[in-house]
Tab-separated table of C-alpha atoms and ligand atoms in Angstrom:
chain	number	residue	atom	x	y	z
A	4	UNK	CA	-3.519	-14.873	34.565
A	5	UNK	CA	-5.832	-14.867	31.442
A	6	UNK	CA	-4.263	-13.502	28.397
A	7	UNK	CA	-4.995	-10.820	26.218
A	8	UNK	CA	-6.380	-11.793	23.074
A	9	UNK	CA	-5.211	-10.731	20.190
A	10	UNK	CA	-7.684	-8.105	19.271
A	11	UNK	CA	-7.338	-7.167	22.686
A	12	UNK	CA	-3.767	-6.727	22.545
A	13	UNK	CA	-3.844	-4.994	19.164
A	14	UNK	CA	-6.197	-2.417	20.236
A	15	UNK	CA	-4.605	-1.634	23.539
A	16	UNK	CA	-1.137	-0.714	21.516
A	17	UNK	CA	-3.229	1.095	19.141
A	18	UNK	CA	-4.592	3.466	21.575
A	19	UNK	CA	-1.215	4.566	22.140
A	20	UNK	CA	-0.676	5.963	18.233
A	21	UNK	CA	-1.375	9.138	17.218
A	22	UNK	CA	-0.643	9.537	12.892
A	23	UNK	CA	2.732	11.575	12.726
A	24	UNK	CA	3.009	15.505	12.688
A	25	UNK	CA	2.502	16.987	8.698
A	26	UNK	CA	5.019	18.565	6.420
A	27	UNK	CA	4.739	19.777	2.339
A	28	UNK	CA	6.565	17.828	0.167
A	29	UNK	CA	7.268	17.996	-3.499
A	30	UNK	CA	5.020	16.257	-5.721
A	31	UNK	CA	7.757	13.937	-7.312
A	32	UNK	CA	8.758	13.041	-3.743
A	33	UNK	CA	5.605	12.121	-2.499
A	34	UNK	CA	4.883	8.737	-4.374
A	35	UNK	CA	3.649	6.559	-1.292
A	36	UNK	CA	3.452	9.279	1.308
A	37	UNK	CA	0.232	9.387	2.840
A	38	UNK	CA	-1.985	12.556	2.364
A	39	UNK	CA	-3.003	14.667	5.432
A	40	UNK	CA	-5.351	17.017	3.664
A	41	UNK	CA	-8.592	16.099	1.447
A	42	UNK	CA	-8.095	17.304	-1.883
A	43	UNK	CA	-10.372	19.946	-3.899
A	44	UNK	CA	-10.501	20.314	-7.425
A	45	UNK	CA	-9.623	23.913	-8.425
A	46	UNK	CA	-10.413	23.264	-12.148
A	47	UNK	CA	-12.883	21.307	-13.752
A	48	UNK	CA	-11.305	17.864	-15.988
A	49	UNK	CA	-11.287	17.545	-18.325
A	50	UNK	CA	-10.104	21.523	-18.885
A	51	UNK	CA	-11.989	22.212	-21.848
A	52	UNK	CA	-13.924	20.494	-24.718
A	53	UNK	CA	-11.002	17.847	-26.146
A	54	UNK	CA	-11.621	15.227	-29.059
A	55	UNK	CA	-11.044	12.011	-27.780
A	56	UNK	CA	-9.515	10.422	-31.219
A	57	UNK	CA	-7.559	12.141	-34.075
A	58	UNK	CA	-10.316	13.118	-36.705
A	59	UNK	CA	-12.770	15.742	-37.541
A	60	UNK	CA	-14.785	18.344	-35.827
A	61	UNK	CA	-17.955	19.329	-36.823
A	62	UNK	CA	-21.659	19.739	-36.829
A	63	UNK	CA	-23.177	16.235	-35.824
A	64	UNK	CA	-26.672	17.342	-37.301
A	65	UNK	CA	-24.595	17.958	-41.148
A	66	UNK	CA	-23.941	14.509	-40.952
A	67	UNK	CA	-27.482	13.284	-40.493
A	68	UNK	CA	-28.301	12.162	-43.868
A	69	UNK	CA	-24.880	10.309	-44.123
A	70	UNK	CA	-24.516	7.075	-45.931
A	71	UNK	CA	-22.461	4.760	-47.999
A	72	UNK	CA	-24.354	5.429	-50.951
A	73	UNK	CA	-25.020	8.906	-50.544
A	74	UNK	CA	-21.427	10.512	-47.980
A	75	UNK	CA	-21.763	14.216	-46.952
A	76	UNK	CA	-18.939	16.316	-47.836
A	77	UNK	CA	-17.332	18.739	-45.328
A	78	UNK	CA	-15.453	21.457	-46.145
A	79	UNK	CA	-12.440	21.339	-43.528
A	80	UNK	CA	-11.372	25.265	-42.341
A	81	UNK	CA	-9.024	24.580	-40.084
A	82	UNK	CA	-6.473	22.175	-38.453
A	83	UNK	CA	-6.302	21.718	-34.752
A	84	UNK	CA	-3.479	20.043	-33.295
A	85	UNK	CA	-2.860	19.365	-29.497
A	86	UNK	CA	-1.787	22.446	-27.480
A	87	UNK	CA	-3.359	25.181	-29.470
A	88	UNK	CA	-6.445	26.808	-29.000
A	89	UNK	CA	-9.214	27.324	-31.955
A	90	UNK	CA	-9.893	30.597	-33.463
A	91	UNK	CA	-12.581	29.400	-35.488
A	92	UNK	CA	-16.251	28.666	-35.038
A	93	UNK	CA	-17.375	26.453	-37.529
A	94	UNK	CA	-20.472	27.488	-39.772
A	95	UNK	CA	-22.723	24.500	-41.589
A	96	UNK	CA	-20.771	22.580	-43.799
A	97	UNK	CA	-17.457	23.173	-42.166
A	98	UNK	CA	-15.100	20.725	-40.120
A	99	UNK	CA	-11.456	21.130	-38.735
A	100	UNK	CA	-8.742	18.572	-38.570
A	101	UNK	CA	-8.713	17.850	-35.140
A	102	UNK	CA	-5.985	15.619	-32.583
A	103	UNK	CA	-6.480	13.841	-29.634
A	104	UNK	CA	-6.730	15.956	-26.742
A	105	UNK	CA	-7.047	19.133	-28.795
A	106	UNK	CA	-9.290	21.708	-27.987
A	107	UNK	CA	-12.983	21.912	-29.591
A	108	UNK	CA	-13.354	24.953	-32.116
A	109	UNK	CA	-16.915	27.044	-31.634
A	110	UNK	CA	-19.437	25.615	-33.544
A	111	UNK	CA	-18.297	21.812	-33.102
A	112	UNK	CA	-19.911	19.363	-31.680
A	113	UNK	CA	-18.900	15.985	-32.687
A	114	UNK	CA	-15.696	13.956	-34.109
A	115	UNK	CA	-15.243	11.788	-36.675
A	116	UNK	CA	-12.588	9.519	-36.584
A	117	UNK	CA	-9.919	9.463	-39.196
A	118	UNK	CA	-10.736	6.134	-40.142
A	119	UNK	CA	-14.371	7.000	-41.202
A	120	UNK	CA	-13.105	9.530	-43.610
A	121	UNK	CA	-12.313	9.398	-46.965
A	122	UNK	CA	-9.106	11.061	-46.000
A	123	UNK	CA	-6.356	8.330	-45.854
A	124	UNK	CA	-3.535	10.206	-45.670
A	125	UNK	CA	-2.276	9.361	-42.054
A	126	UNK	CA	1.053	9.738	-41.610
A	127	UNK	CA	2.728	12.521	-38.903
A	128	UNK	CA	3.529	16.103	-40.789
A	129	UNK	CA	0.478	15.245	-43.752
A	130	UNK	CA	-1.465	18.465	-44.142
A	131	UNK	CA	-5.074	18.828	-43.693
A	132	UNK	CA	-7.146	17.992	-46.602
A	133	UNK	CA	-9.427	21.171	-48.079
A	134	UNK	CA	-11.895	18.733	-48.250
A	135	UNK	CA	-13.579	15.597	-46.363
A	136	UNK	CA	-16.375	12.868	-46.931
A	137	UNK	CA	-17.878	11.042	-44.130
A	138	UNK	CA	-20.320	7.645	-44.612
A	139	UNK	CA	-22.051	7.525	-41.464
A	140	UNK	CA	-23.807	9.868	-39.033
A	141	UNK	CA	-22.687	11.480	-35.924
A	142	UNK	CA	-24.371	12.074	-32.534
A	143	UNK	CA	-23.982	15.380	-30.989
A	144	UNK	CA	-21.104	14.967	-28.121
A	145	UNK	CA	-19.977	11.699	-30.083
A	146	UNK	CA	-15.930	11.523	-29.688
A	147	UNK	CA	-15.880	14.345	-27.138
A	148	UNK	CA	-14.608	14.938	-23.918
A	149	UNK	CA	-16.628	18.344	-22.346
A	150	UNK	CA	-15.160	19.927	-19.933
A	151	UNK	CA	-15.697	18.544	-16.054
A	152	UNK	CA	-16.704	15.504	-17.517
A	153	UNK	CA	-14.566	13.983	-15.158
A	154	UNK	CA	-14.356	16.019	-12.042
A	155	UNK	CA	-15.997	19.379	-11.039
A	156	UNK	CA	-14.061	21.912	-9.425
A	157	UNK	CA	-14.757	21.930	-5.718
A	158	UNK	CA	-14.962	18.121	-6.071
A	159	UNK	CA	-13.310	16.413	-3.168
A	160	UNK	CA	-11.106	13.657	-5.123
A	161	UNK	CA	-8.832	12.389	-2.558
A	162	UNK	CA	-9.448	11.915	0.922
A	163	UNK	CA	-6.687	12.415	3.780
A	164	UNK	CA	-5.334	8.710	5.242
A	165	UNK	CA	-5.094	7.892	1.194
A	166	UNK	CA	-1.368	6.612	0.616
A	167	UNK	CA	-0.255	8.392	-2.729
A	168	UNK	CA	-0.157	5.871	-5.595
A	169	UNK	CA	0.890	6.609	-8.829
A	170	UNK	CA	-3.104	7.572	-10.180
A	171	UNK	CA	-3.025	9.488	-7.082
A	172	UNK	CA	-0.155	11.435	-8.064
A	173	UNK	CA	-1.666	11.691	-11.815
A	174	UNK	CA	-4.506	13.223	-10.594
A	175	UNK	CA	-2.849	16.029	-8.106
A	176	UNK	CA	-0.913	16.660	-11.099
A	177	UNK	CA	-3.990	16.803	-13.446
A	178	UNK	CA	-5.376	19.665	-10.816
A	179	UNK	CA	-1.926	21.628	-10.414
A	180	UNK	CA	-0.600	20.738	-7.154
A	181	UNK	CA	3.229	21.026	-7.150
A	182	UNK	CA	3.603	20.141	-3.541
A	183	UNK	CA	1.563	18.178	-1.158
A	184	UNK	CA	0.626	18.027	2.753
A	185	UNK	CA	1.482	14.445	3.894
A	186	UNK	CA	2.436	12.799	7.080
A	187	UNK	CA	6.226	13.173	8.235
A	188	UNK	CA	7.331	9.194	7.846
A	189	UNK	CA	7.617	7.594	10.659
A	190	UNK	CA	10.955	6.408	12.616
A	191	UNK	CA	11.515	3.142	14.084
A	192	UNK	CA	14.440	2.316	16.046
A	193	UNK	CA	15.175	-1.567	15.491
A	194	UNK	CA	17.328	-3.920	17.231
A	195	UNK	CA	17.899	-7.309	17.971
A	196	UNK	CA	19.340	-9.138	21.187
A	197	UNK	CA	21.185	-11.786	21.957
A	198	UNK	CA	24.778	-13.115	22.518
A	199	UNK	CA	24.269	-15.685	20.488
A	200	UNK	CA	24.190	-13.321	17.266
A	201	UNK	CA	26.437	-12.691	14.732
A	202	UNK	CA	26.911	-9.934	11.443
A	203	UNK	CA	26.195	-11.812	8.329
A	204	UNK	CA	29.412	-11.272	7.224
A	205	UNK	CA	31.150	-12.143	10.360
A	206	UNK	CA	33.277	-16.106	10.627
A	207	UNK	CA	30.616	-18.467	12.272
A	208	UNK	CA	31.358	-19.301	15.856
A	209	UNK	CA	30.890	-22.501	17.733
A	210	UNK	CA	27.132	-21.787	19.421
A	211	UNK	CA	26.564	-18.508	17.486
A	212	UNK	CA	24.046	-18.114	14.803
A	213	UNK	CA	23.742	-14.816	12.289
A	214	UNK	CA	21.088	-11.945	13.547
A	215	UNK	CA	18.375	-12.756	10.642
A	216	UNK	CA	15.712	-10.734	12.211
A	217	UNK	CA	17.465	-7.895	11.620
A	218	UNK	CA	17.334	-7.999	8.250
A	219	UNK	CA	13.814	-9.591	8.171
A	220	UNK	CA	12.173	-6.790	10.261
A	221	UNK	CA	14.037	-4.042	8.181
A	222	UNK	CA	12.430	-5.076	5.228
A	223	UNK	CA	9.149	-5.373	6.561
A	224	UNK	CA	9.263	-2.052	8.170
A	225	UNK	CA	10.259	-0.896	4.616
A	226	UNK	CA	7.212	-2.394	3.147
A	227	UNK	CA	5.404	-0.385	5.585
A	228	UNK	CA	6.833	3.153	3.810
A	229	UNK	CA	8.617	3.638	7.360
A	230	UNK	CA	12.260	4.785	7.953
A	231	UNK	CA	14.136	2.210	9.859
A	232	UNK	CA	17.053	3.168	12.183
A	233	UNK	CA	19.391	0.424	12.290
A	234	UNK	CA	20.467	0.097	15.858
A	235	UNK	CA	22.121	-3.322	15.558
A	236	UNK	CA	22.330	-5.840	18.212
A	237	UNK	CA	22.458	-5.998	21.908
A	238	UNK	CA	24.346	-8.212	23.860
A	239	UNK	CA	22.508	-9.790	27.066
A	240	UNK	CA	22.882	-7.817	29.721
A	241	UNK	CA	20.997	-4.425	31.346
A	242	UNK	CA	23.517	-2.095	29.862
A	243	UNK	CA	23.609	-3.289	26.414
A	244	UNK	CA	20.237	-3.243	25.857
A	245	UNK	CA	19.606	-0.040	27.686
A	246	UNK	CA	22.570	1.487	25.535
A	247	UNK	CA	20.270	0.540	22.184
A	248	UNK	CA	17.118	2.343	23.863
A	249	UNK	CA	18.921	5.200	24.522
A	250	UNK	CA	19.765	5.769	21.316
A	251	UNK	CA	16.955	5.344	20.040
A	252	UNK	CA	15.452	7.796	21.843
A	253	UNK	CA	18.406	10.162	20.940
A	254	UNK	CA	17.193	9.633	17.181
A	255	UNK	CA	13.386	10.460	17.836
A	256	UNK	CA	12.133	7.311	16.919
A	257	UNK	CA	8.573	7.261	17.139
A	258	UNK	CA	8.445	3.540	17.935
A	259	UNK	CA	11.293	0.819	19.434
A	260	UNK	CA	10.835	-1.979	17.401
A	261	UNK	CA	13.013	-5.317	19.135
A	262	UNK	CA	13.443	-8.491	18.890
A	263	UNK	CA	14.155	-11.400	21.400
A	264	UNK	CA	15.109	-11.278	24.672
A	265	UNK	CA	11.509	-10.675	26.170
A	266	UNK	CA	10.777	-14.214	27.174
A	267	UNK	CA	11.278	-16.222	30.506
A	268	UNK	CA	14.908	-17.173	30.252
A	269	UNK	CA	17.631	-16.225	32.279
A	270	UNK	CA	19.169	-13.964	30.356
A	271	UNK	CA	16.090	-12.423	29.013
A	272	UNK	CA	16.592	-8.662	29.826
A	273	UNK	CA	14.450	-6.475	27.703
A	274	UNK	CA	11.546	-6.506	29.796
A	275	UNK	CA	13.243	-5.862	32.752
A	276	UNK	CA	14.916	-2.767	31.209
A	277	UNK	CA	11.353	-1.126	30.171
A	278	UNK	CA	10.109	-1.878	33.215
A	279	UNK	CA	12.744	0.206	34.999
A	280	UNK	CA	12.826	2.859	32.863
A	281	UNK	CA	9.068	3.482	31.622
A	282	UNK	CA	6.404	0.850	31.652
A	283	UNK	CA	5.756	-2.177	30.460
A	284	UNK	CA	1.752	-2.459	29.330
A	285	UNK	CA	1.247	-5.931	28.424
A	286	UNK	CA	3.472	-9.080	28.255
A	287	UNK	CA	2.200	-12.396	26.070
A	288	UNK	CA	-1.106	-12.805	23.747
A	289	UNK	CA	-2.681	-15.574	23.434
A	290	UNK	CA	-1.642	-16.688	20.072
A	291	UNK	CA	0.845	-19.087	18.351
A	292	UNK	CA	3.259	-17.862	17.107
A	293	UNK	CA	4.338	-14.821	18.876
A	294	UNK	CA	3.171	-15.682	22.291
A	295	UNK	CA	5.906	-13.823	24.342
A	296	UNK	CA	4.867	-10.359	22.881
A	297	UNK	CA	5.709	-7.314	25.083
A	298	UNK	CA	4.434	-4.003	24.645
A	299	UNK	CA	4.926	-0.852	26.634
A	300	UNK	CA	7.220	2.533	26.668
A	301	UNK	CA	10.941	3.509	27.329
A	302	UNK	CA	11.064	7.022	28.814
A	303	UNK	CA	7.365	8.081	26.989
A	304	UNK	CA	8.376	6.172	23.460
A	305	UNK	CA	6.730	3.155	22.434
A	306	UNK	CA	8.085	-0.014	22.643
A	307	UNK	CA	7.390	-3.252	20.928
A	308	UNK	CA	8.832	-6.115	21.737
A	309	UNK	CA	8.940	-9.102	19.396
A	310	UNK	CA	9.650	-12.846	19.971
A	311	UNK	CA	13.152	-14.045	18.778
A	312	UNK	CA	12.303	-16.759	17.047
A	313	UNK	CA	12.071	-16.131	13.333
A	314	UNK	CA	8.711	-16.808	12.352
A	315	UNK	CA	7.066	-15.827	15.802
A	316	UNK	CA	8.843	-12.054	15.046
A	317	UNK	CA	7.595	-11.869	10.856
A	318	UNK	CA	3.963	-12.691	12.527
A	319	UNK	CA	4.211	-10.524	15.373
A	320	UNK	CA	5.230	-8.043	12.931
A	321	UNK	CA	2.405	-8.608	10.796
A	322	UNK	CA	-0.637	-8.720	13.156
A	323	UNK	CA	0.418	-6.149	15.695
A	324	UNK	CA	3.114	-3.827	14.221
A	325	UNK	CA	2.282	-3.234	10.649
A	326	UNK	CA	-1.376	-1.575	11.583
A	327	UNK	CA	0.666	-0.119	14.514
A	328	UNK	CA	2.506	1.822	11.787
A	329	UNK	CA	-0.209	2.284	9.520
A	330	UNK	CA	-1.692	4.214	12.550
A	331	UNK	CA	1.144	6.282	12.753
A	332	UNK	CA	1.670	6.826	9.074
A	333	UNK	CA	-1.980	8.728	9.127
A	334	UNK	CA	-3.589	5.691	7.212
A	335	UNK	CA	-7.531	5.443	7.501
A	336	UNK	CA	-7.484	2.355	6.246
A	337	UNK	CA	-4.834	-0.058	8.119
A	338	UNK	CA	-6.475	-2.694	7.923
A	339	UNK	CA	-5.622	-6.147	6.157
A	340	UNK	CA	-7.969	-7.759	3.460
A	341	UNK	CA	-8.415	-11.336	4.201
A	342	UNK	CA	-9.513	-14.026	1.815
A	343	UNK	CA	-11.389	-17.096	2.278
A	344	UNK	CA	-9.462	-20.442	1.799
A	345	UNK	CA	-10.028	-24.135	1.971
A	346	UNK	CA	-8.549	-26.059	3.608
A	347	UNK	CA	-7.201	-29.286	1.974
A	348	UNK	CA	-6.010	-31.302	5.392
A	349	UNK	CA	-7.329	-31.815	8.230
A	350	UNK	CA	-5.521	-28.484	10.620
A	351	UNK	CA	-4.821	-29.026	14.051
A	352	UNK	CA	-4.838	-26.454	16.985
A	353	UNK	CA	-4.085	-25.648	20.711
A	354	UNK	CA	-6.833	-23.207	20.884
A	355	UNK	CA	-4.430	-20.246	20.801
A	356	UNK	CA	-5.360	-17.319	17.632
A	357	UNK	CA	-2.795	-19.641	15.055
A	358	UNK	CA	-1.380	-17.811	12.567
A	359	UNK	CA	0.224	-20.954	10.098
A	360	UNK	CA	2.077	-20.911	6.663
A	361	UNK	CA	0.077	-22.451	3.724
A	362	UNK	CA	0.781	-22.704	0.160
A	363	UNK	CA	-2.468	-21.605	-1.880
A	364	UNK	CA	-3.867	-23.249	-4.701
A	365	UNK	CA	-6.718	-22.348	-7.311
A	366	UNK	CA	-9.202	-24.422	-8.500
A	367	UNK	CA	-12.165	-22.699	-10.304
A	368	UNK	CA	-11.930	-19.801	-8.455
A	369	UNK	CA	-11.477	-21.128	-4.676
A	370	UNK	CA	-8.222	-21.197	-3.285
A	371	UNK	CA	-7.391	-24.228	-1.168
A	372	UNK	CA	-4.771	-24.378	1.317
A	373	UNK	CA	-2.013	-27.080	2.323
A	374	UNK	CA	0.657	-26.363	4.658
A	375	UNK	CA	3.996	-25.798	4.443
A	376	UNK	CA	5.208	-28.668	6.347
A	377	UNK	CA	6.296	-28.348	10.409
A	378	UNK	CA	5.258	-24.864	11.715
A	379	UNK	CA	7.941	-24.884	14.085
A	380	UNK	CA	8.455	-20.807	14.941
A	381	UNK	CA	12.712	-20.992	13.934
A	382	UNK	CA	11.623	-22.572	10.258
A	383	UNK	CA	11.762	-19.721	8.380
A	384	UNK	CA	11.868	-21.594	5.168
A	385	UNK	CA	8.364	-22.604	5.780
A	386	UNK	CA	7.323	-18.808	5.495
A	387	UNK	CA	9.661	-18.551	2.232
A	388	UNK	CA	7.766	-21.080	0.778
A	389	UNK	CA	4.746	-20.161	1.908
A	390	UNK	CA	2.227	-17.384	-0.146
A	391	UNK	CA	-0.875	-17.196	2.842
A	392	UNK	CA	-1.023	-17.003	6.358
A	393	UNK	CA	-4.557	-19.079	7.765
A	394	UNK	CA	-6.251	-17.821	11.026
A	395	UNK	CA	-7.202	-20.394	13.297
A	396	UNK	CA	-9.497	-18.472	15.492
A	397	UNK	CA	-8.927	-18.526	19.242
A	398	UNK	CA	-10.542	-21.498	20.979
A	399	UNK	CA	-10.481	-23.886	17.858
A	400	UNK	CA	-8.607	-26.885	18.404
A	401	UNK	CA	-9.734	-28.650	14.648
A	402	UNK	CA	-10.448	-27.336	11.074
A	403	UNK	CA	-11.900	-30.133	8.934
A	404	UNK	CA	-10.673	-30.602	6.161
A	405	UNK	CA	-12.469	-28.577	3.141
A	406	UNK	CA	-13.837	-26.099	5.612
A	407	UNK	CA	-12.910	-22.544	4.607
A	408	UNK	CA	-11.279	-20.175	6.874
A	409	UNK	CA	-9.730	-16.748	6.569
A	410	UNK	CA	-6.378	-15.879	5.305
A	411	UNK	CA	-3.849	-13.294	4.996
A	412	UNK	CA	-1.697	-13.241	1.581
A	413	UNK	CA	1.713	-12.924	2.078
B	175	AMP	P1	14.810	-15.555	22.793
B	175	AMP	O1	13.489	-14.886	22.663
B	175	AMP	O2	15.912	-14.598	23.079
B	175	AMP	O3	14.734	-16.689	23.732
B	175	AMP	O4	15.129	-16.179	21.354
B	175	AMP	C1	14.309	-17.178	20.832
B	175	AMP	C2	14.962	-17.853	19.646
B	175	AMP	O5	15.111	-16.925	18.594
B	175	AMP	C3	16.345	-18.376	19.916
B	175	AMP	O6	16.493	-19.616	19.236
B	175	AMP	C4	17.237	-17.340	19.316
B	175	AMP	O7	18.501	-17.825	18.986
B	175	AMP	C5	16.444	-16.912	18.127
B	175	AMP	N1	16.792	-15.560	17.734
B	175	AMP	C6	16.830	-14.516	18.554
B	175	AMP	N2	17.181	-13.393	17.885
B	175	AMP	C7	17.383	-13.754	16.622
B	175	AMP	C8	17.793	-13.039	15.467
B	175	AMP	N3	18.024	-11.736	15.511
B	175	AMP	N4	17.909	-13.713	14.305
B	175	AMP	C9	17.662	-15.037	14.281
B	175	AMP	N5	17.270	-15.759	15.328
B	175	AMP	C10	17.140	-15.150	16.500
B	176	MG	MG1	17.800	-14.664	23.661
């Protein structure tokens, strides 16, 4: 049997993902949520005609003849502070104290910064002089921010897939939104398997070890913006496992997330268990690590299941899960920037997609790569210390060394 590839295998799980069902949340609870709707502008930004520094408004063409030797005086009419709006419209010869941010008075046209002025008084509370000189000309529109400058209303300014960053959320604020439409987050049910496992907190037992993944594939599902239901660990055995899908489904989790259990050994029930009780799509990709990769459905919900060995899960996690949830997050963009590395060593391969840890280092601006010693899939350390993944492509067996390949940054 040939195996899928990994793009292969990626886009068959894919094509099972629809983005999550929409809801309106508040604005100061949507920070990472991913937006469902485009975004219009229902105001122009700026609002109105603001000074962009604390100064002076006035006429830019009574300042032409400005100079050191010869400085045009301004008689100043009014003072204009942040949050009010002007009354006045200023006639030639006349200028208003103006802030940052503050609205232009009629008339105005230009700003000159309180540092150009003869007026030094500037401490907070000081009242407007009756009275300023100015040295230098103004252009018209110098030290102003007009109205739509930045955005027009009707402007689209965010686009739907867009996961709500803070400048995201400045600007919905900017235009007035108080809530937003965003995708409901998505659930995944996560559990590991094996009687070999114990809590963290639990004594050690002779042949036990304590369930890592668990914690591992929490946090990475986490990173993701996704909610994680803690499901724990199954024993081996048909019942135990099926218990843990079963409530799963009971808590709508929109994907089973597992890990272990779905190789050839004896007591290697997962697969099984899906097979029985929905379908089981795929089983192995031709990659290293992660190999013994299932994918397929319990009772219409989608199942992933992940190797048990450390590494092999965090990389099966990576390359097939986290666009998986992207997908169902609403994301338009799940994909994963890569970044071209050198490699300092010779790399070796068994023609399998490799996905191997690598410390980078930069040298004028190109990274180079070394490994992080033995890539053995249970060395989890490795990955600790490790800040890049490098893609050996399928069907290359030897990168020499200084050739540049792709990489994932960790
Ligand atoms: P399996 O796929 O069940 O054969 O497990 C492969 C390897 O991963 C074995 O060495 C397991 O002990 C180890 N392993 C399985 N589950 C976990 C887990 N939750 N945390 C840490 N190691 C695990
Ligand atoms: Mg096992």
């Amino acid at each position: 049997m040939t195996l899928l590839s990994v793009e292969q295998a990626l886009a068959r799980i894919l094509s099972h993902f629809q983005p999550t069902k929409t809801e309106s949340v508040p604005l100061s609870e949507a920070t990472n949520r991913v937006l469902a709707v485009d975004i219009r502008a229902a105001d122009d930004l700026p609002l109105f005609d603001n000074s962009s520094m604390d100064g002076f408004a006035l006429r830019a063409a009574d300042s032409s003849n400005a100079a050191t030797a010869s400085r045009v005086t301004l008689r100043v009419v009014a003072d204009i502070p942040a949050g009010s709006s002007p009354t006045v419209s200023l006639g030639p010869g006349e200028a208003a104290r103006i802030m940052t941010g503050a609205q232009l008075p009629q008339g105005a046209d230009a700003v000159v910064p309180v540092e150009d002025t003869d007026f030094s008084n500037r401490e907070a509370g000081s009242a407007a002089p009756a009275q300023v000189e100015i040295a230098k000309p103004l252009k018209s529109g110098q030290n102003v921010r007009p109205r739509g400058m930045d955005v027009r209303k009707g402007d689209t300014v965010l686009l739907k897939g867009r996961r709500l960053n803070a400048q995201s959320l400045g600007v919905l604020a900017m235009l007035g939104f108080s809530t937003v439409e965003v995708h409901k987050k998505p659930r995944v049910g996560l559990f590991s398997s094996g009687d070999e496992l114990l809590e963290v907190d639990a004594p050690l037992e002779p042949g036990k070890i304590r369930d890592s993944n668990s914690y591992m594939l929490a946090a990475l599902i986490e990173s993701a913006n996704v909610e994680v239901l803690r499901l724990g660990v199954a024993k081996d055995s048909r019942d135990s496992v099926a218990g843990l899908l079963e409530e799963a489904l009971a808590r709508n989790a929109d994907l089973i997330l597992s890990s272990a259990g779905v190789s050839v050994g004896a007591y290697d029930f997962v697969k099984g268990v899906i097979e029985s009780n929905g379908a089981l799509d795929f089983w192995r990709v031709n990659m290293r690590p992660g190999k013994p990769l299932a994918f397929g459905n319990y009772r219409d919900i989608p199942f992933i299941g992940l190797p048990g060995n450390p590494v092999s899960a965090f990389v099966g996690f990576e390359v097939f899960v986290r666009p998986t949830l992207g997908r169902l997050s609403g994301l338009s963009d799940g994909g994963r920037p890569t970044v071209r590395v050198r490699c300092e060593d010779e790399i070796l391969s068994d023609g399998r997609e490799s996905y191997l840890r690598a410390i980078l280092n930069e040298e004028n601006g190109i990274h180079t790569a070394k490994l992080t010693g033995h890539q053995g899939s249970g060395n989890l350390l490795s990955l600790v210390q490790a800040d890049a993944l490098l893609i050996i492509p399928a069907g290359v067996k030897c990168v020499p060394a200084g050739q540049e390949i792709n990489a994932w940054l960790l």
